[in-house]
Short mmCIF file of C-alpha atoms and ligand atoms in Angstrom, two decimals:
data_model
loop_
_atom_site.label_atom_id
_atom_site.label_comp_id
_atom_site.label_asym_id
_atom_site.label_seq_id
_atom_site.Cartn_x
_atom_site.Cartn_y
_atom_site.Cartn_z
CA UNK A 1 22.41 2.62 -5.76
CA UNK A 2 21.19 2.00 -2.59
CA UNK A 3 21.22 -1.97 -1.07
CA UNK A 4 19.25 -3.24 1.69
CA UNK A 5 21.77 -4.75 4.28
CA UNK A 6 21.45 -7.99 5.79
CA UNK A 7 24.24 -8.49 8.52
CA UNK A 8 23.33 -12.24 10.31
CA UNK A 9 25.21 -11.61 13.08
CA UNK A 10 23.04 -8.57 14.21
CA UNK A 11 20.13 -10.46 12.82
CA UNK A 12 20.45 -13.87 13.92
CA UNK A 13 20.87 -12.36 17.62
CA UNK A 14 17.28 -11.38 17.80
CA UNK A 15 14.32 -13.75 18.52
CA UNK A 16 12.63 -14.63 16.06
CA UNK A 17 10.43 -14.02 13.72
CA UNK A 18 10.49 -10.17 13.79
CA UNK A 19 10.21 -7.36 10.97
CA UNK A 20 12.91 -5.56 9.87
CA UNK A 21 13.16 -2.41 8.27
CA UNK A 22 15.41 -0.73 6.74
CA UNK A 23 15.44 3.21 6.92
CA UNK A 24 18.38 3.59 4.62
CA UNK A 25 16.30 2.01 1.91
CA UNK A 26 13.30 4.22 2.68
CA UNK A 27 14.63 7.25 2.95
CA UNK A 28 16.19 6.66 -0.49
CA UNK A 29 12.86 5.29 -1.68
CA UNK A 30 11.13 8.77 -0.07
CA UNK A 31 14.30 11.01 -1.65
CA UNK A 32 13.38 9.28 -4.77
CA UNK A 33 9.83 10.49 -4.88
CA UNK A 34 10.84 13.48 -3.49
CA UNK A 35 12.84 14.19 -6.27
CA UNK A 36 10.61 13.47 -9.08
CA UNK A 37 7.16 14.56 -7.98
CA UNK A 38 7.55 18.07 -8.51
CA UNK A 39 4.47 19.70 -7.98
CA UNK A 40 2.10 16.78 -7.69
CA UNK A 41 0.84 16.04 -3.64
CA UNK A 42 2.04 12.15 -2.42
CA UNK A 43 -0.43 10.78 0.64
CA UNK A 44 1.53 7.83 1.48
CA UNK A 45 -1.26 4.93 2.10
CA UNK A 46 -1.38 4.38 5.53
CA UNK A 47 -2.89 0.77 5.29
CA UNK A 48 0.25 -0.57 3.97
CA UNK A 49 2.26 0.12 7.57
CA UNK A 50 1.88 1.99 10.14
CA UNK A 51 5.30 1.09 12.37
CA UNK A 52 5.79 3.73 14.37
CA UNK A 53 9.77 4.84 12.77
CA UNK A 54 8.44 4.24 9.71
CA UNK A 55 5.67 6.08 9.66
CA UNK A 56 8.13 9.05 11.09
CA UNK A 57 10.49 9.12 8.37
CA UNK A 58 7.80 9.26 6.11
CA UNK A 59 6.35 12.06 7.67
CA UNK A 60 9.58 13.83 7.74
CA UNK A 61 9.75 13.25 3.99
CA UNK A 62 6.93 15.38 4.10
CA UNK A 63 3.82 13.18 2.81
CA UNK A 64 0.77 13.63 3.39
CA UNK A 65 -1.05 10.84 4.27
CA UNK A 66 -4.23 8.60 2.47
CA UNK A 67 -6.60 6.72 5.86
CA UNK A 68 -9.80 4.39 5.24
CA UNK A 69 -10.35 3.96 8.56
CA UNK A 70 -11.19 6.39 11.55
CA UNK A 71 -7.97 4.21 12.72
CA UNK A 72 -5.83 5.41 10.21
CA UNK A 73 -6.99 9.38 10.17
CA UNK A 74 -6.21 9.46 14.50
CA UNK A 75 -2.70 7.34 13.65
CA UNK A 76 -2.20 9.81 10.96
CA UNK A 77 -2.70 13.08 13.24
CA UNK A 78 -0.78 11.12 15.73
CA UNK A 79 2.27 10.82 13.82
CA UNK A 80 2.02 14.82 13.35
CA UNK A 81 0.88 14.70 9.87
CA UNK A 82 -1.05 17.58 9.86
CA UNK A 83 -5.34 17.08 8.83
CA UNK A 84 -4.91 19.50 5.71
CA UNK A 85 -2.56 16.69 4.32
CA UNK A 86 -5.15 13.62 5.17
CA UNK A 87 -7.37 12.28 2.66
CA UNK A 88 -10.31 9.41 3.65
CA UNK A 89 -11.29 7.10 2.00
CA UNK A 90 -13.13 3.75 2.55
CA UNK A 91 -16.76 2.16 1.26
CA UNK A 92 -18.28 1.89 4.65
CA UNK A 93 -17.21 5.18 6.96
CA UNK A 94 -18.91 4.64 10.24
CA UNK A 95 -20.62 7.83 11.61
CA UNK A 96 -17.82 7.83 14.12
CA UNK A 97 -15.51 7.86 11.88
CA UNK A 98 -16.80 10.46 9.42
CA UNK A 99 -17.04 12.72 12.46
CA UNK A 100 -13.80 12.67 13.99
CA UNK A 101 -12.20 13.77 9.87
CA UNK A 102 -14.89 16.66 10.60
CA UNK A 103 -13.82 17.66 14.37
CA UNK A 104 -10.22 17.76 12.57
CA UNK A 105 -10.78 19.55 9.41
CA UNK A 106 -9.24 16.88 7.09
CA UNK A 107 -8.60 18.09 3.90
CA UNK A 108 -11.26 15.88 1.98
CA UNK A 109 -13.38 13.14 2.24
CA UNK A 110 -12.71 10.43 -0.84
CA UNK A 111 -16.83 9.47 -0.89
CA UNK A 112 -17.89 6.03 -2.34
CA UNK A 113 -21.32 6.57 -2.63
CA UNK A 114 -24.56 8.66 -2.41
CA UNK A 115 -26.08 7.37 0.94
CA UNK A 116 -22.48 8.14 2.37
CA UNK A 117 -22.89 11.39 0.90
CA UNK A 118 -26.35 11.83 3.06
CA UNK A 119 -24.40 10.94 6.12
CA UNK A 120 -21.53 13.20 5.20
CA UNK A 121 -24.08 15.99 4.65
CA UNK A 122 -25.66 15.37 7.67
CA UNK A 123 -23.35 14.77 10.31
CA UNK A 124 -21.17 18.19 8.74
CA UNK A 125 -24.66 20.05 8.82
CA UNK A 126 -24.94 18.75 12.86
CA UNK A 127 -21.84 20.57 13.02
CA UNK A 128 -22.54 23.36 11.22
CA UNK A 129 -19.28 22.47 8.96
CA UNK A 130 -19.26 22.07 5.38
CA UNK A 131 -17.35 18.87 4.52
CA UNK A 132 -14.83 19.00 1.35
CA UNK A 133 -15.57 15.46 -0.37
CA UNK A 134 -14.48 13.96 -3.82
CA UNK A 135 -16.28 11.79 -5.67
CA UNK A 136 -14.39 8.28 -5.75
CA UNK A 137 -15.18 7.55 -9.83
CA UNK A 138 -15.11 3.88 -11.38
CA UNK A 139 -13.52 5.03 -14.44
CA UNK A 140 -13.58 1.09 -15.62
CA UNK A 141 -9.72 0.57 -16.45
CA UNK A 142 -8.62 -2.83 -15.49
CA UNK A 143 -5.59 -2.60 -13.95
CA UNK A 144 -4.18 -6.24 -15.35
CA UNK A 145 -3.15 -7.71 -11.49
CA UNK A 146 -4.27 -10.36 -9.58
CA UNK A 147 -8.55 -10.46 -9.38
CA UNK A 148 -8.20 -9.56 -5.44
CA UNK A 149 -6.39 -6.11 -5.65
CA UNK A 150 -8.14 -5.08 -8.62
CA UNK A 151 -10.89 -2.14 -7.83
CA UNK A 152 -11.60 0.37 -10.53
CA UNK A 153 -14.39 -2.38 -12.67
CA UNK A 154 -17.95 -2.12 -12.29
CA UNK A 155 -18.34 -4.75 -10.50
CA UNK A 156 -16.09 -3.88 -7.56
CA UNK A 157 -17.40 -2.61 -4.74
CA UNK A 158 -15.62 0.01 -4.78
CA UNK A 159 -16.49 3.86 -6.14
CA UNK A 160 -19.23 5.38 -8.01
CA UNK A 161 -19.75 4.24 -11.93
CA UNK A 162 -19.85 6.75 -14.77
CA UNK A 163 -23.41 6.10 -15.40
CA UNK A 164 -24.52 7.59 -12.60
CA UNK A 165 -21.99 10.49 -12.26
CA UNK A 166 -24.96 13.06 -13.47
CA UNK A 167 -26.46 12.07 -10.77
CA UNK A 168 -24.71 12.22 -8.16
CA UNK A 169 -23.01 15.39 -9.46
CA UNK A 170 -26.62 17.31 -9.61
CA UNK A 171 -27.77 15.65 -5.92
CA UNK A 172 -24.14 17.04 -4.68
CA UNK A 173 -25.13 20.48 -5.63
CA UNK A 174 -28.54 20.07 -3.60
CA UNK A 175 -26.38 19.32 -0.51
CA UNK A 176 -25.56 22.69 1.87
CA UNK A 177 -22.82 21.23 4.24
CA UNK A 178 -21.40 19.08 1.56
CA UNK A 179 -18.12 21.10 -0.56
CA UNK A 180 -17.20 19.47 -4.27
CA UNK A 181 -13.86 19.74 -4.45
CA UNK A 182 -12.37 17.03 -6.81
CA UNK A 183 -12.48 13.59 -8.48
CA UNK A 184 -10.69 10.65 -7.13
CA UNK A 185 -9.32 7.05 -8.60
CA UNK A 186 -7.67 4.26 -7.43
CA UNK A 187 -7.85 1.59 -10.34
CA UNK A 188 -5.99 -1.44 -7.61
CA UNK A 189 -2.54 -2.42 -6.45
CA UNK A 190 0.76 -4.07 -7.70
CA UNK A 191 0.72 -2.64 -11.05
CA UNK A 192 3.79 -2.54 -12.71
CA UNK A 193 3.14 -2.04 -16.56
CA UNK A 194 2.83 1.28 -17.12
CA UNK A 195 -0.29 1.35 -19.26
CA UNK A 196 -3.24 1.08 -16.74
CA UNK A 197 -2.14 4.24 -15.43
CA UNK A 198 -1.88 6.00 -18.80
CA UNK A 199 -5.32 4.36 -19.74
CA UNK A 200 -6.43 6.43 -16.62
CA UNK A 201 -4.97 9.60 -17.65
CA UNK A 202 -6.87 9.68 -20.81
CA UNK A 203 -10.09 8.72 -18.73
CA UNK A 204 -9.82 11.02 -16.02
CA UNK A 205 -9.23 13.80 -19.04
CA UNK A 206 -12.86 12.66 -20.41
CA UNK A 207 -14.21 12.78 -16.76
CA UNK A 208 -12.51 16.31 -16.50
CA UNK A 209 -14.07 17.38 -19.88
CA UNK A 210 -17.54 16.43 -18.56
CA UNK A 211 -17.37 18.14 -15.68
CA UNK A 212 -16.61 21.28 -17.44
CA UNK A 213 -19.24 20.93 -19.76
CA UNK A 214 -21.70 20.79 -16.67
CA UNK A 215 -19.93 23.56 -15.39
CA UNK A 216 -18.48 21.79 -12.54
CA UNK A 217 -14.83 23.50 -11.43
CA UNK A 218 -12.29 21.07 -9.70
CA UNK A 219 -9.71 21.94 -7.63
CA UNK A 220 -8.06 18.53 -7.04
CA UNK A 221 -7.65 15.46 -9.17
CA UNK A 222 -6.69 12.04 -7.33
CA UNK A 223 -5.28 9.48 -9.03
CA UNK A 224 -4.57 6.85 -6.26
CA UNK A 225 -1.84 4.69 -5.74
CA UNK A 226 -1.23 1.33 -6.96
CA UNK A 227 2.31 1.95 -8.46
CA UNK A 228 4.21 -2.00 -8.42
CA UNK A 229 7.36 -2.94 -6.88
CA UNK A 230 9.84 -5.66 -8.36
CA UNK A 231 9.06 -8.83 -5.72
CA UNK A 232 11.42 -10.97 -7.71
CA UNK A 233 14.16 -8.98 -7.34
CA UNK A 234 14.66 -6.72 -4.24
CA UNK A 235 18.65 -6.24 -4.60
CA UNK A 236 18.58 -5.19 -8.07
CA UNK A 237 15.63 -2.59 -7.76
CA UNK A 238 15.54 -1.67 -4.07
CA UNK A 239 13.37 1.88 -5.57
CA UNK A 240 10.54 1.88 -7.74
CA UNK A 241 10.78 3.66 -10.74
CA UNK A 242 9.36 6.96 -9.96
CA UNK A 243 10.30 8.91 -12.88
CA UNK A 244 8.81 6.94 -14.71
CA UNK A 245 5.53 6.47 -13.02
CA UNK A 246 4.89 10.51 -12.53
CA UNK A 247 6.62 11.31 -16.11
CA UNK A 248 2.88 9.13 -17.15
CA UNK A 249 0.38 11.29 -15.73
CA UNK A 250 2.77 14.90 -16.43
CA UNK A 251 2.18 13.25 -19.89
CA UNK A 252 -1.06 12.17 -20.52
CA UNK A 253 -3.61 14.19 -17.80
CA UNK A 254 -3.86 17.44 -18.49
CA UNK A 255 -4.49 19.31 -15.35
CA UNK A 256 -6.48 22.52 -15.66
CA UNK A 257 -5.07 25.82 -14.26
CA UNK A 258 -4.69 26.02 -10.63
CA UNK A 259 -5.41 22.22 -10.69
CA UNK A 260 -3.63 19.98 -8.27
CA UNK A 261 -2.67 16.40 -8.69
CA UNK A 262 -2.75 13.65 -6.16
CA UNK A 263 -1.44 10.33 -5.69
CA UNK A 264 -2.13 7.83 -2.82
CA UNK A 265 1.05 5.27 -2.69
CA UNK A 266 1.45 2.67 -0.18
CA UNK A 267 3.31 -0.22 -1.14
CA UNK A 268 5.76 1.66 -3.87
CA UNK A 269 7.02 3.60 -0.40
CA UNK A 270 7.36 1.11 2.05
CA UNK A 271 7.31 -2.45 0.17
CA UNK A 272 10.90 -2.83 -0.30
CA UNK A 273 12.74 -1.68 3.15
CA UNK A 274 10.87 -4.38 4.97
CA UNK A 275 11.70 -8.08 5.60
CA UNK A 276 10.13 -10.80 7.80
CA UNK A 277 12.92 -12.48 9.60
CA UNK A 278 12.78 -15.78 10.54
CA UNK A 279 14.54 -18.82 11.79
CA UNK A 280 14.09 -22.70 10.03
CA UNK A 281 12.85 -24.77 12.96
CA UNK A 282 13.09 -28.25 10.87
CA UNK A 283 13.92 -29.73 7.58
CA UNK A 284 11.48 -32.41 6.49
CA UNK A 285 11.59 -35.27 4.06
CA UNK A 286 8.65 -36.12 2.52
CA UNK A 287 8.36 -38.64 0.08
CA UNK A 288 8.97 -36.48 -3.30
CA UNK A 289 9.90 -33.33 -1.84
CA UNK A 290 11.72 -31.33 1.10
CA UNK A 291 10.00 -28.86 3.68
CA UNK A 292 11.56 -26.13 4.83
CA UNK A 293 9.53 -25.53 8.20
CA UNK A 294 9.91 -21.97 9.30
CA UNK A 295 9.01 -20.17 12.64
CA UNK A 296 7.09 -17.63 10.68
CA UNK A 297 3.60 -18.04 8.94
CA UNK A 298 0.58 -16.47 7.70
CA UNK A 299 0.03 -14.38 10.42
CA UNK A 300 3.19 -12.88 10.15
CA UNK A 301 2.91 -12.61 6.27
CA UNK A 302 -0.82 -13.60 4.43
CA UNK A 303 0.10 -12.18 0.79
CA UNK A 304 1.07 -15.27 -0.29
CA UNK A 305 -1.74 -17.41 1.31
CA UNK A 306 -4.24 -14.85 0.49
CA UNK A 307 -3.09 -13.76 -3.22
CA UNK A 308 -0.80 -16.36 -3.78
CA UNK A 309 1.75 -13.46 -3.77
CA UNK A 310 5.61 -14.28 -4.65
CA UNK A 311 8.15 -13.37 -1.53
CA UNK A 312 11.91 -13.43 -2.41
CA UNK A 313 13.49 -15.76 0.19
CA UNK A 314 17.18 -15.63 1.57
CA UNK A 315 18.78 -18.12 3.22
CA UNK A 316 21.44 -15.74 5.24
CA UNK A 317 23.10 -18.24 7.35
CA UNK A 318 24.53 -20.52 4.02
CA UNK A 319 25.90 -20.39 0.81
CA UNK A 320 25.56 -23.83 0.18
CA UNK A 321 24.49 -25.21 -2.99
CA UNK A 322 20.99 -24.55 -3.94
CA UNK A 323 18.18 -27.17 -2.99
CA UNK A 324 14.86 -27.17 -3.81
CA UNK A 325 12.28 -26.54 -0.72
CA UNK A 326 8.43 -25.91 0.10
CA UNK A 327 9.21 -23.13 2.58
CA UNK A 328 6.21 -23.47 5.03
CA UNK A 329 4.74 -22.07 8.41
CA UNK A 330 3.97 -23.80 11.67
CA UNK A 331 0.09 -22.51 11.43
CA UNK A 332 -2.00 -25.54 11.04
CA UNK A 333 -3.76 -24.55 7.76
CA UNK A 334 -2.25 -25.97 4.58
CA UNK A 335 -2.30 -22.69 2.93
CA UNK A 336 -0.11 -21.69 5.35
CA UNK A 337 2.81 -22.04 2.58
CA UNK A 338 5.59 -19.30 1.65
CA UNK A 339 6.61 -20.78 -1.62
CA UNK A 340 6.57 -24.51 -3.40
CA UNK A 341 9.92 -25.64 -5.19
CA UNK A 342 12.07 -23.07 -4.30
CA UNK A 343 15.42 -23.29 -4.77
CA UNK A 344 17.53 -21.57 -1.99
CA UNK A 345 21.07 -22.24 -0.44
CA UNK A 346 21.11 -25.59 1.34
CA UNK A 347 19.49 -25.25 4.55
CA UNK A 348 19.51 -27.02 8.49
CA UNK A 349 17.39 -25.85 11.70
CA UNK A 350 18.62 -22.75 12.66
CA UNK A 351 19.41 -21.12 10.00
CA UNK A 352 18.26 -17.22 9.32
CA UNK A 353 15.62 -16.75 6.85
CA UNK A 354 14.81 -13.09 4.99
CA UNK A 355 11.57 -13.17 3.32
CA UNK A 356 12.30 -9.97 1.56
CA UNK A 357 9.69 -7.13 0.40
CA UNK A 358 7.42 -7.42 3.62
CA UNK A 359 7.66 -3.63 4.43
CA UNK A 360 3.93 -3.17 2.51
CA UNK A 361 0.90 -4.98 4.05
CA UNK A 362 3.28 -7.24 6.20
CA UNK A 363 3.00 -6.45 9.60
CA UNK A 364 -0.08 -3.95 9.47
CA UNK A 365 -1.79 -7.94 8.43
CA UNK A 366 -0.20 -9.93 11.52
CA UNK A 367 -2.80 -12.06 13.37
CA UNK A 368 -2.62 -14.01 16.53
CA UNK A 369 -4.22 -16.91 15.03
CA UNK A 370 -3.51 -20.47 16.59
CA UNK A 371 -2.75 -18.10 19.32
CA UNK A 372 0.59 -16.99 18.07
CA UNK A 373 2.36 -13.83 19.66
CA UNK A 374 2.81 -10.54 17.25
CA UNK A 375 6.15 -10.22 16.44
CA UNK A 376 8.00 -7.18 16.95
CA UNK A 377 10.04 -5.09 14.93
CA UNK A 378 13.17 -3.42 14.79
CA UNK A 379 15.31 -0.81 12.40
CA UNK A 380 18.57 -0.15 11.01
CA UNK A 381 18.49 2.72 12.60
CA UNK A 382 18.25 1.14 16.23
CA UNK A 383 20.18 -2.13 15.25
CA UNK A 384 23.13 0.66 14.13
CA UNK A 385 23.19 -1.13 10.74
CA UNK A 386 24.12 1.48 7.80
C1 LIG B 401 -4.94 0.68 -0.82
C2 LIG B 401 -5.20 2.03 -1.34
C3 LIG B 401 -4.14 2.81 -1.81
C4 LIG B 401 -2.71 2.34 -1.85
O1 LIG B 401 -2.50 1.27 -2.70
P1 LIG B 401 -1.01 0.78 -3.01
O2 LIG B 401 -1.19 -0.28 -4.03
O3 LIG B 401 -0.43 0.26 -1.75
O4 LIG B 401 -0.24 1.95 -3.54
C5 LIG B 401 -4.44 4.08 -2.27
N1 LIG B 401 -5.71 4.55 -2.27
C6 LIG B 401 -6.74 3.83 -1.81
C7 LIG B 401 -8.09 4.41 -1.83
C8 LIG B 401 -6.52 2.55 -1.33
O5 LIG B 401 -7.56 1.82 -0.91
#
């Protein structure tokens, strides 16, 4: 199995705080999906990071990628993935946007809504291109994680809701620069119970049936991403379980003939080769507790101050006994907090602190608030740690 290594002698020569990533752990996390996809199509999420090496050894894995921003589509073509692999999705595409996934023949436009479908139609007829869209569906599955990262309900935001599918299906066919070519999901994030996704299958299989019924053919179904990885324990499952995870939908969605599957995974890929690094500027006392003051905060990593999200922390300078801490930030906010009453090897100014599982929505988040400089990052590849 493979282990994420943390040498502190490498590390602890770097300034501080900095991401680090390591490939070893996602090109075993990319072999892994690799390996079990078979014939289904991966778009790794772009959101979720964007680092320059990282984004290359996924790319060399072969993804595709999955954009919701005009951002993410140029980054995406950028990195060499090429536009019949990019998918776009996003609530609010700005003209701009729409139009450079039409100057570069992306292969499909994930749309959220009928006005956007207007637009599409319009900007595609301007061209005298036919856009190849899929309707984002609400199929209503709750995907049992925290209220913030959950998006296939009614009342998100996000997608179009079954009751108006006929709709939106019959004003699609009206549209002359606008091609139907599939269905698409993404029911939220951090989901690591396995039955939200099968709850999908059998939904997406009464979508499908529908669709035939109105004689509607589909050529792709996309099923989004929002595959979990294990937070609490990094060491001990450095890969998500991707067997397990595709085995679901090879299950329970039956796919039509000539049908292709796709999946949009961000944090499953890149979640678990990524750590904030950081170095303890003070030890506090307070009156009924100690404070571990870090030189990293919020705007290095916001999961846990914006969905009070659980980061394993490593103490890789001691192996002390354990002490309980509040391992804080130097932002002046109080929720700028890492974790309350956690118990890590003893700990003094300068030690080197991991705060493991950064790789997803970690850096791509950074912020310069309190006018703080982004951090850099580095790899195992350039640090010549194997
Ligand atoms: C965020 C997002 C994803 C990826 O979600 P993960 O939980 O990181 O796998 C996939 N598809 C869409 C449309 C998204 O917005």
């Amino acid at each position: 199995m493979i282990k994420a290594n943390y040498p502190v002698d490498k590390l602890g020569a770097i300034q501080t705080p900095f991401y680090y990533y390591d490939l070893n752990v996602l090109r075993a996390t990319l072999d892994e999906i690799n390996q079990h996809k078979g014939s289904f199509k991966v778009h790794y999420a772009m959101k979720a990071n964007v680092n320059t090496q990282v984004l290359a050894t996924i790319k060399n894995a072969g993804l595709g990628a999955d954009c919701v921003s005009g951002g993410e589509v140029q980054a995406a073509l950028d990195a060499g993935i090429p536009a019949s692999e990019v998918v776009f999705a996003g609530v609010g595409k700005a003209d701009w946007e729409i139009n450079l996934g039409l100057d570069n023949d992306i292969f499909c436009f994930n749309v959220e809504s009928v006005p956007e479908l207007e637009v599409i139609d319009g900007l595609a007829a301007a061209k005298g291109k036919k856009a190849r869209v899929a309707l984002r569906i609400n199929p209503n599955v709750s995907a049992n994680t925290h209220h913030y990262i959950t998006t296939g309900l009614n009342e998100n935001k996000f997608g179009i809701n079954l009751s108006e599918l006929d709709k939106v299906t019959d004003m699609v066919k009206t549209l002359a620069n606008v091609e139907l070519v599939g269905i698409h999901f993404h029911i939220g994030s951090q989901i690591t119970d396995m039955t939200p996704f099968q709850d999908l299958c059998v939904k997406v299989n009464e979508i499908q049936e529908h669709f035939e019924s109105r004689g509607v053919a589909l050529m792709h179904i996309n099923v989004g991403g929002g595959l979990g990885i294990n937070y609490e324990h990094p060491n001990h499952f450095p890969v998500p379980d991707f067997a397990a995870y595709f085995k679901i939908f090879r299950e329970h969605l039956t796919l039509r003939p000539g049908q292709t599957l796709h999946f949009e995974l961000g944090r499953a890929v890149v979640a678990q080769c990524g750590s904030l690094i950081s170095k303890v500027l003070y030890v506090k006392e307070g009156t009924s507790k100690k404070f571990a003051i870090l030189d990293a905060g919020f705007t290095e990593l916001i999961r846990p101050a914006l969905y009070q999200a659980y980061h394993r922390i490593e103490n890789l300078s001691s192996d002390k006994a354990e002490e309980t801490y509040d391992v804080v930030g130097p932002i002046c906010e109080s929720s700028d907090t890492f974790a309350k009453d956690y118990v890590m090897n003893a700990t003094k100014r300068g030690d080197i602190i991991a705060l493991r599982s950064a790789g997803a929505y970690g850096e791509i988040m950074a912020s310069q608030y309190n006018l703080r400089k982004l951090p850099k990052a580095y790899t195992s590849d350039e640090l010549l740690i194997k």
